[in-house]
CSV table of C-alpha atoms and ligand atoms in Angstrom, one decimal:
chain,number,residue,atom,x,y,z
A,1,MET,CA,84.2,94.3,76.1
A,2,THR,CA,86.0,97.3,74.5
A,3,LYS,CA,87.2,96.3,71.4
A,4,PHE,CA,90.8,97.6,69.7
A,5,LYS,CA,92.7,97.1,66.7
A,6,ASN,CA,95.5,94.9,67.3
A,7,ILE,CA,98.5,94.0,64.6
A,8,ASP,CA,96.1,90.9,63.0
A,9,SER,CA,93.9,93.6,62.2
A,10,LEU,CA,96.4,94.8,59.8
A,11,GLY,CA,96.6,92.2,57.8
A,12,ALA,CA,99.8,91.2,55.9
A,13,LEU,CA,103.2,93.5,56.9
A,14,GLU,CA,105.6,91.4,54.5
A,15,GLY,CA,107.3,94.6,53.0
A,16,LYS,CA,105.0,96.9,54.8
A,17,ARG,CA,106.8,99.8,56.9
A,18,VAL,CA,105.5,99.8,60.4
A,19,LEU,CA,106.4,102.4,62.5
A,20,LEU,CA,106.3,100.9,66.1
A,21,ARG,CA,105.8,103.7,69.6
A,22,ALA,CA,107.6,101.9,72.0
A,23,ASP,CA,108.5,103.1,75.6
A,24,LEU,CA,112.2,103.6,75.9
A,25,ASN,CA,112.5,106.0,78.8
A,26,VAL,CA,114.5,103.3,80.8
A,27,PRO,CA,116.5,104.1,83.6
A,28,MET,CA,120.3,104.6,82.6
A,29,LYS,CA,123.7,105.8,84.0
A,30,THR,CA,126.6,107.3,82.2
A,31,GLU,CA,130.1,105.1,83.0
A,32,GLU,CA,133.6,107.0,84.3
A,33,ASP,CA,134.3,107.0,80.3
A,34,GLY,CA,131.2,108.7,79.2
A,35,THR,CA,128.7,105.5,77.9
A,36,ARG,CA,125.2,105.4,79.0
A,37,VAL,CA,124.0,102.1,80.2
A,38,VAL,CA,120.9,100.7,81.0
A,39,THR,CA,120.0,100.3,84.2
A,40,ASP,CA,116.7,98.4,84.0
A,41,ASP,CA,115.5,96.8,81.0
A,42,THR,CA,111.8,95.9,81.5
A,43,ARG,CA,110.4,98.4,79.0
A,44,ILE,CA,112.8,97.2,76.4
A,45,GLN,CA,111.9,93.7,77.1
A,46,SER,CA,107.9,94.8,77.0
A,47,VAL,CA,108.7,95.7,73.9
A,48,THR,CA,111.0,93.3,72.3
A,49,PRO,CA,108.0,90.5,71.4
A,50,THR,CA,106.2,92.6,69.4
A,51,ILE,CA,109.4,93.7,67.7
A,52,LYS,CA,109.8,89.9,67.0
A,53,ALA,CA,106.4,89.6,65.3
A,54,LEU,CA,106.6,92.3,63.4
A,55,SER,CA,110.1,91.2,61.8
A,56,GLU,CA,108.8,87.7,62.0
A,57,LYS,CA,105.7,89.5,59.6
A,58,GLY,CA,108.6,90.6,57.0
A,59,ALA,CA,107.9,94.2,58.3
A,60,ARG,CA,110.6,96.4,57.8
A,61,VAL,CA,110.5,97.8,62.1
A,62,ILE,CA,111.0,101.3,62.3
A,63,VAL,CA,111.0,101.9,66.4
A,64,ILE,CA,110.8,105.6,67.6
A,65,SER,CA,110.2,106.6,71.4
A,66,HIS,CA,111.1,109.4,73.5
A,67,PHE,CA,114.0,109.7,76.1
A,68,GLY,CA,113.6,112.4,79.3
A,69,ARG,CA,112.7,116.3,78.5
A,70,PRO,CA,115.0,117.7,76.1
A,71,GLN,CA,112.2,120.4,75.7
A,72,GLY,CA,112.2,119.8,72.0
A,73,GLN,CA,116.1,120.8,71.8
A,74,ARG,CA,118.6,118.1,70.3
A,75,ASP,CA,120.4,116.8,73.4
A,76,MET,CA,122.8,114.1,72.9
A,77,ASP,CA,122.9,113.3,76.6
A,78,LEU,CA,119.2,112.2,75.9
A,79,SER,CA,120.3,110.4,72.4
A,80,LEU,CA,118.5,106.9,72.0
A,81,GLU,CA,121.4,105.7,69.7
A,82,PRO,CA,123.0,103.8,73.1
A,83,LEU,CA,119.4,101.5,72.8
A,84,GLY,CA,120.7,100.1,70.1
A,85,GLN,CA,122.5,97.3,71.1
A,86,PRO,CA,120.1,96.5,74.4
A,87,LEU,CA,117.4,95.9,71.8
A,88,ALA,CA,119.4,93.8,69.8
A,89,ASN,CA,120.2,91.9,72.7
A,90,THR,CA,117.1,91.0,73.5
A,91,THR,CA,115.5,90.7,69.9
A,92,LYS,CA,118.4,89.2,68.6
A,93,LEU,CA,118.1,90.8,65.3
A,94,PRO,CA,120.5,93.8,63.9
A,95,VAL,CA,119.3,96.9,65.0
A,96,SER,CA,120.3,99.9,63.2
A,97,TYR,CA,120.3,103.2,63.8
A,98,ILE,CA,119.6,106.9,62.7
A,99,ASP,CA,119.9,110.1,64.0
A,100,ASP,CA,116.7,112.1,63.7
A,101,CYS,CA,113.3,110.7,63.2
A,102,ILE,CA,112.1,113.3,60.6
A,103,GLY,CA,112.8,114.1,57.0
A,104,ASP,CA,114.0,112.8,53.7
A,105,GLU,CA,117.1,111.2,55.0
A,106,VAL,CA,115.1,109.1,56.9
A,107,VAL,CA,112.7,108.4,54.4
A,108,GLU,CA,115.6,107.0,52.1
A,109,VAL,CA,117.3,105.0,54.7
A,110,ILE,CA,113.9,103.1,55.9
A,111,ASP,CA,113.5,102.4,51.6
A,112,ALA,CA,116.7,101.1,51.5
A,113,MET,CA,115.3,98.8,54.4
A,114,GLU,CA,115.4,94.6,53.8
A,115,ASP,CA,112.0,93.1,55.1
A,116,GLY,CA,112.5,92.0,58.5
A,117,ALA,CA,114.9,94.8,59.6
A,118,VAL,CA,114.9,96.6,62.6
A,119,LEU,CA,116.0,100.3,62.9
A,120,LEU,CA,115.9,102.7,65.5
A,121,LEU,CA,115.1,106.5,65.0
A,122,GLU,CA,116.3,109.2,67.2
A,123,ASN,CA,114.6,110.8,70.4
A,124,VAL,CA,110.9,112.2,69.0
A,125,ARG,CA,111.2,114.9,71.9
A,126,PHE,CA,114.1,116.8,70.0
A,127,TYR,CA,110.9,118.3,68.1
A,128,LYS,CA,109.2,120.0,70.2
A,129,GLN,CA,106.1,119.9,68.1
A,130,GLU,CA,106.0,116.3,69.3
A,131,THR,CA,104.1,116.9,73.1
A,132,LYS,CA,102.1,120.0,71.0
A,133,ASN,CA,100.3,116.6,68.5
A,134,ASP,CA,101.7,119.5,65.7
A,135,PRO,CA,99.6,118.0,62.7
A,136,GLU,CA,102.4,118.8,60.4
A,137,PHE,CA,105.1,117.2,62.4
A,138,SER,CA,102.5,113.9,62.7
A,139,ALA,CA,102.5,114.1,59.1
A,140,ALA,CA,106.3,114.2,58.7
A,141,LEU,CA,106.4,110.9,61.2
A,142,SER,CA,103.6,109.5,58.9
A,143,ARG,CA,105.6,109.6,55.5
A,144,ASN,CA,108.2,106.7,57.5
A,145,ALA,CA,105.9,103.9,56.9
A,146,ASP,CA,102.7,102.8,55.9
A,147,VAL,CA,101.1,101.6,59.3
A,148,PHE,CA,101.7,102.2,62.6
A,149,VAL,CA,102.1,100.2,66.1
A,150,ASN,CA,101.8,101.4,69.5
A,151,ASP,CA,102.9,99.5,72.1
A,152,ALA,CA,103.6,102.1,75.3
A,153,PHE,CA,100.8,101.6,77.3
A,154,SER,CA,102.8,104.6,79.2
A,155,CYS,CA,102.7,106.8,77.0
A,156,CYS,CA,99.0,106.1,76.3
A,157,HIS,CA,97.8,108.8,78.6
A,158,ARG,CA,99.2,111.8,76.5
A,159,ALA,CA,98.0,113.0,72.8
A,160,HIS,CA,101.2,113.8,71.1
A,161,ALA,CA,102.3,113.4,67.5
A,162,SER,CA,104.0,109.8,67.9
A,163,THR,CA,101.1,108.4,70.0
A,164,VAL,CA,98.0,110.1,68.5
A,165,GLY,CA,98.6,112.0,66.0
A,166,VAL,CA,100.0,109.7,63.4
A,167,ALA,CA,97.6,107.3,64.8
A,168,GLU,CA,95.0,109.2,63.1
A,169,LEU,CA,97.0,109.5,59.7
A,170,LEU,CA,97.9,106.0,59.5
A,171,PRO,CA,96.2,102.2,60.0
A,172,SER,CA,97.0,101.7,63.1
A,173,ALA,CA,96.7,98.9,65.9
A,174,ALA,CA,98.3,98.0,69.1
A,175,GLY,CA,101.5,96.1,69.3
A,176,LEU,CA,101.8,92.7,71.6
A,177,ALA,CA,102.1,94.3,75.0
A,178,LEU,CA,99.4,96.5,74.7
A,179,GLU,CA,96.9,94.4,73.5
A,180,LYS,CA,97.5,92.1,76.9
A,181,GLU,CA,97.7,95.9,78.8
A,182,LEU,CA,94.6,96.7,77.8
A,183,VAL,CA,92.8,93.4,77.7
A,184,ALA,CA,94.2,92.7,81.8
A,185,LEU,CA,92.9,96.1,82.5
A,186,GLU,CA,89.3,95.9,80.9
A,187,GLY,CA,89.1,92.6,82.6
A,188,ALA,CA,89.9,94.5,86.1
A,189,LEU,CA,87.8,97.6,85.8
A,190,GLY,CA,85.7,97.4,82.4
A,191,SER,CA,83.7,93.7,83.1
A,192,PRO,CA,85.3,92.6,86.1
A,193,GLU,CA,84.5,90.0,87.9
A,194,ARG,CA,82.6,90.2,91.3
A,195,PRO,CA,83.4,91.3,94.1
A,196,VAL,CA,86.0,93.7,93.0
A,197,ALA,CA,88.5,95.3,95.8
A,198,ALA,CA,90.9,97.8,95.0
A,199,LEU,CA,93.5,98.3,97.5
A,200,VAL,CA,94.8,102.1,97.7
A,201,GLY,CA,97.4,103.0,99.5
A,202,GLY,CA,101.0,105.5,99.6
A,203,ALA,CA,101.5,108.7,101.0
A,204,LYS,CA,99.2,111.5,100.0
A,205,VAL,CA,95.1,111.7,99.3
A,206,SER,CA,95.4,115.2,96.9
A,207,THR,CA,98.0,112.7,94.4
A,208,LYS,CA,95.0,110.1,93.6
A,209,LEU,CA,91.5,112.3,94.6
A,210,ASP,CA,90.4,111.3,91.2
A,211,VAL,CA,91.8,107.6,91.9
A,212,LEU,CA,89.7,107.5,95.0
A,213,THR,CA,86.7,109.4,93.7
A,214,ASN,CA,86.3,107.1,91.0
A,215,LEU,CA,86.3,103.5,92.7
A,216,VAL,CA,83.9,104.2,95.2
A,217,GLU,CA,81.5,104.0,92.1
A,218,LYS,CA,83.1,101.2,90.7
A,219,VAL,CA,84.6,98.7,93.3
A,220,ASP,CA,82.3,96.3,96.3
A,221,HIS,CA,85.7,96.9,98.6
A,222,LEU,CA,88.1,99.9,98.5
A,223,ILE,CA,90.5,99.1,101.1
A,224,ILE,CA,92.6,102.6,102.2
A,225,GLY,CA,96.3,102.3,103.7
A,226,GLY,CA,99.6,103.9,103.5
A,227,GLY,CA,100.0,107.8,104.6
A,228,MET,CA,96.3,108.4,103.1
A,229,ALA,CA,94.3,106.3,105.6
A,230,ASN,CA,95.6,108.5,108.3
A,231,THR,CA,93.3,111.8,106.0
A,232,PHE,CA,90.5,110.0,106.5
A,233,LEU,CA,90.9,108.3,110.1
A,234,ALA,CA,91.6,112.5,111.2
A,235,ALA,CA,88.5,113.1,108.9
A,236,GLN,CA,86.2,110.7,111.0
A,237,GLY,CA,88.0,112.7,114.6
A,238,VAL,CA,90.9,110.5,114.9
A,239,ASP,CA,93.9,111.9,116.5
A,240,VAL,CA,96.7,110.8,114.3
A,241,GLY,CA,99.6,112.7,116.3
A,242,ALA,CA,102.2,113.2,113.9
A,243,SER,CA,101.4,111.1,111.3
A,244,LEU,CA,101.6,112.4,107.5
A,245,CYS,CA,98.0,113.6,106.9
A,246,GLU,CA,96.2,116.3,105.0
A,247,HIS,CA,94.3,117.6,107.6
A,248,ASP,CA,92.5,120.2,104.6
A,249,LEU,CA,91.4,117.7,103.0
A,250,ALA,CA,88.9,116.1,105.8
A,251,GLU,CA,86.3,117.4,103.8
A,252,THR,CA,86.9,115.6,100.7
A,253,ALA,CA,87.9,112.6,102.9
A,254,LYS,CA,84.0,112.6,104.7
A,255,GLY,CA,82.9,113.3,100.7
A,256,ILE,CA,84.4,110.3,99.4
A,257,MET,CA,83.3,108.0,102.5
A,258,ASN,CA,79.8,109.3,101.9
A,259,ASN,CA,80.1,108.6,98.1
A,260,ALA,CA,81.3,105.2,98.8
A,261,VAL,CA,77.7,104.7,101.4
A,262,ALA,CA,75.5,105.6,98.5
A,263,HIS,CA,77.4,103.2,95.7
A,264,ASP,CA,77.4,100.3,98.1
A,265,CYS,CA,81.4,100.3,98.6
A,266,VAL,CA,82.6,98.9,101.7
A,267,LEU,CA,85.4,101.2,102.5
A,268,HIS,CA,88.4,99.6,104.8
A,269,LEU,CA,90.0,101.9,107.4
A,270,PRO,CA,93.0,100.4,109.5
A,271,SER,CA,91.5,99.5,113.1
A,272,ASP,CA,95.0,99.2,114.4
A,273,VAL,CA,98.3,100.8,113.2
A,274,VAL,CA,102.0,100.6,113.9
A,275,VAL,CA,103.4,103.9,115.3
A,276,ALA,CA,106.9,104.9,115.8
A,277,LYS,CA,108.5,108.8,116.7
A,278,GLU,CA,111.0,108.4,114.0
A,279,PHE,CA,110.8,107.5,110.3
A,280,ALA,CA,113.3,105.4,110.3
A,281,ALA,CA,114.4,101.3,109.8
A,282,ASN,CA,114.4,99.6,112.6
A,283,ALA,CA,112.7,102.4,114.9
A,284,GLU,CA,111.2,101.7,118.3
A,285,ASN,CA,107.8,101.1,117.4
A,286,ARG,CA,104.6,99.5,119.2
A,287,THR,CA,101.1,98.3,117.4
A,288,THR,CA,97.8,99.5,118.7
A,289,GLY,CA,94.5,100.9,118.6
A,290,THR,CA,93.6,104.0,116.3
A,291,ASN,CA,91.8,106.3,119.4
A,292,ASP,CA,95.5,105.7,120.9
A,293,VAL,CA,97.8,107.9,118.9
A,294,GLN,CA,99.8,109.6,121.0
A,295,PRO,CA,100.9,113.5,120.0
A,296,ASP,CA,104.9,112.7,119.0
A,297,GLU,CA,103.9,109.4,117.0
A,298,MET,CA,103.6,108.8,113.4
A,299,ILE,CA,101.7,106.1,112.1
A,300,LEU,CA,104.1,104.4,109.4
A,301,ASP,CA,102.3,100.7,108.8
A,302,VAL,CA,98.8,99.2,108.8
A,303,GLY,CA,98.5,97.3,112.5
A,304,ALA,CA,98.4,92.9,112.3
A,305,ILE,CA,95.1,92.7,113.1
A,306,SER,CA,93.4,94.9,110.2
A,307,ALA,CA,95.9,92.9,107.9
A,308,THR,CA,94.5,89.3,108.9
A,309,SER,CA,91.5,90.9,108.6
A,310,LEU,CA,91.6,92.3,105.2
A,311,ALA,CA,93.5,89.4,104.1
A,312,ALA,CA,90.2,87.5,105.2
A,313,GLU,CA,88.3,90.1,103.0
A,314,LEU,CA,90.4,89.7,99.8
A,315,GLU,CA,89.5,85.9,100.4
A,316,SER,CA,86.0,86.6,99.1
A,317,CYS,CA,87.0,88.8,96.2
A,318,LYS,CA,87.2,87.7,92.5
A,319,THR,CA,89.1,90.9,91.4
A,320,LEU,CA,91.6,93.6,92.9
A,321,ILE,CA,93.0,96.2,91.7
A,322,TRP,CA,96.1,97.4,94.3
A,323,ASN,CA,98.1,101.2,94.0
A,324,GLY,CA,100.3,102.4,97.0
A,325,PRO,CA,101.6,100.4,99.7
A,326,MET,CA,100.2,100.2,102.8
A,327,GLY,CA,102.6,101.7,105.0
A,328,ALA,CA,106.0,103.1,104.8
A,329,PHE,CA,107.6,99.5,103.2
A,330,GLU,CA,110.9,100.6,102.5
A,331,ILE,CA,111.6,100.5,106.0
A,332,ALA,CA,111.6,97.4,107.8
A,333,PRO,CA,109.4,96.4,110.1
A,334,PHE,CA,106.7,99.2,108.4
A,335,ASP,CA,106.7,96.8,105.3
A,336,ALA,CA,104.6,94.4,107.4
A,337,ALA,CA,101.0,94.9,106.2
A,338,THR,CA,102.6,95.5,102.0
A,339,VAL,CA,104.2,92.2,102.3
A,340,ALA,CA,101.4,90.4,104.1
A,341,LEU,CA,98.5,91.4,101.7
A,342,ALA,CA,101.2,91.1,99.1
A,343,VAL,CA,102.1,87.8,100.0
A,344,LYS,CA,97.9,86.6,100.2
A,345,ALA,CA,97.2,88.1,97.5
A,346,GLY,CA,99.9,86.2,94.8
A,347,GLU,CA,98.3,83.1,97.3
A,348,LEU,CA,94.7,83.9,95.9
A,349,THR,CA,96.0,84.6,92.2
A,350,GLU,CA,98.3,81.6,91.8
A,351,SER,CA,95.1,79.1,93.3
A,352,GLY,CA,92.9,80.6,90.2
A,353,SER,CA,90.3,82.4,92.6
A,354,LEU,CA,91.5,85.8,92.2
A,355,VAL,CA,92.6,88.3,89.0
A,356,SER,CA,95.5,90.8,90.3
A,357,VAL,CA,96.1,93.9,88.8
A,358,ALA,CA,98.9,96.3,90.0
A,359,GLY,CA,100.4,99.2,88.6
A,360,GLY,CA,102.2,102.4,89.6
A,361,GLY,CA,106.2,103.1,90.4
A,362,ASP,CA,106.1,102.2,94.0
A,363,THR,CA,103.6,99.4,93.7
A,364,VAL,CA,106.1,97.3,91.6
A,365,ALA,CA,108.8,97.7,93.8
A,366,ALA,CA,106.8,96.9,97.3
A,367,LEU,CA,105.2,93.7,95.0
A,368,ASN,CA,109.0,93.2,93.9
A,369,HIS,CA,109.6,93.5,97.9
A,370,ALA,CA,107.6,90.9,99.0
A,371,GLY,CA,108.9,88.5,96.4
A,372,VAL,CA,105.3,88.1,94.4
A,373,ALA,CA,105.1,90.3,91.6
A,374,ASP,CA,105.6,87.2,89.2
A,375,LYS,CA,102.5,85.7,91.2
A,376,PHE,CA,100.0,88.9,90.3
A,377,SER,CA,97.5,88.5,87.0
A,378,HIS,CA,99.0,91.6,86.0
A,379,ILE,CA,101.9,94.4,86.9
A,380,SER,CA,101.6,97.8,84.9
A,381,THR,CA,105.1,99.4,84.9
A,382,ALA,CA,103.0,102.3,83.4
A,383,GLY,CA,103.0,105.0,86.1
A,384,GLY,CA,100.5,108.4,84.7
A,385,ALA,CA,99.1,106.3,82.4
A,386,PHE,CA,98.1,103.3,84.8
A,387,LEU,CA,96.7,106.3,87.8
A,388,GLU,CA,94.7,107.5,85.2
A,389,TRP,CA,93.6,104.6,83.7
A,390,MET,CA,92.4,104.2,87.6
A,391,GLU,CA,90.7,107.5,87.4
A,392,GLY,CA,88.4,106.4,84.7
A,393,LYS,CA,89.9,108.3,82.5
A,394,LYS,CA,90.0,107.5,78.5
A,395,LEU,CA,93.0,107.5,77.7
A,396,PRO,CA,94.3,109.6,74.3
A,397,GLY,CA,96.4,107.1,72.9
A,398,VAL,CA,94.1,104.2,73.4
A,399,GLU,CA,91.0,105.7,72.4
A,400,VAL,CA,92.7,106.5,68.7
A,401,LEU,CA,92.9,102.8,68.6
A,402,LEU,CA,89.6,101.7,69.6
A,403,ALA,CA,87.7,99.5,66.1
A,404,GLU,CA,85.0,101.3,64.4
B,1,LIG,P1,102.8,107.1,96.6
B,1,LIG,O1,103.9,107.2,95.8
B,1,LIG,O2,101.5,108.2,96.9
B,1,LIG,O3,102.1,105.8,96.1
B,1,LIG,O4,103.7,106.3,98.0
B,1,LIG,C1,104.7,105.9,98.0
B,1,LIG,C2,105.4,106.5,99.5
B,1,LIG,O5,104.1,106.4,100.2
B,1,LIG,C3,106.7,105.4,99.8
B,1,LIG,O6,107.6,106.2,100.2
B,1,LIG,C4,106.0,105.3,101.4
B,1,LIG,O7,107.1,105.1,102.2
B,1,LIG,C5,104.8,106.4,101.8
B,1,LIG,N1,104.2,105.2,102.8
B,1,LIG,C6,103.3,105.0,103.0
B,1,LIG,N2,102.4,104.8,104.3
B,1,LIG,C7,103.1,106.0,104.9
B,1,LIG,C8,102.9,106.6,106.3
B,1,LIG,N3,102.5,105.7,106.9
B,1,LIG,N4,103.7,107.4,106.5
B,1,LIG,C9,104.6,108.1,105.3
B,1,LIG,N5,104.9,107.6,104.2
B,1,LIG,C10,104.3,106.4,103.9
């Protein structure tokens, strides 16, 4: 099991200045009077236990985050100031704010903080040095603190000053949410209970090529659904009609299928599909074998026979990793296979026979749609970082927290 440093490894924190990297890049909307309000506080909720734990230990908690893409400019439409109150609401602690993240004034304010207090710094991407992992900027950030805690898994695939640079300069650790995430991911792909199934769906093979390439070498069952299954079917000579399909990736798909055989990975493609002539809710549709798709028809979901047999396959598995929907789940009735498999995975997890880990924006939306998100063992809201983890890449923000 990979060992990384956690908050306990930092020792006593009373009176210590803790720089806490959060991901406060949350969805917001601007009201008519110009106020910016949070529309989804999942990421604020996620960092809340760490802020509370650090504060209870008597640390001075200095929260740092990026917001949007200000391109190294001070852009008050991307200020973190409006995040102070939501943070205060979830932590039930007073949260003060300062309009910068480095410099003498920031250091003075931090020096005057009481133990247990929480301070929110301004958007770290107002400095272009942040995304360049500039050593001088990292040094300036590290002047704010005695120790560094990263609780933003969603930012760990980027080697930036506030994720990697500062961690190289200060004693560092993973926060509670990051620790939970890393333990769950390690359990799913690092040293999982077998058999392991990966369910990969979504629109295109091209965006998940590295994911598929990595998974065929690691998992026992690779279930491919969504638009990307069409590319694999077409590579096998199936006429997919007007379906979304990347015909130019036929050779790549064949390579993945051959690699699966070489690694004893059973690759599952649908044998029946739901087809329609238009991509619209409640479009007239029919379920048919993959050998009977007409030129003007699009495959929009995995058929019921395949979904049932895949659900039965999950019963024999101990671990499931899921990214991407099985069909065009946003429009009924093409959500059926996604919902059926999500419900099955939720039931098996609840009964204790399956460890289920899912991640990625659309996947979280699909599992919420199926009403089973809370039944999964772990759901990652990180997009890019979760995919890079599925690709088998080392995440620089995590590597820097590994115990020697
Ligand atoms: P991704 O972001 O790659 O996970 O793709 C998610 C999107 O793939 C969703 O918006 C789905 O509607 C879409 N999708 C899934 N299956 C299909 C399909 N068979 N045809 C077209 N789009 C699909």
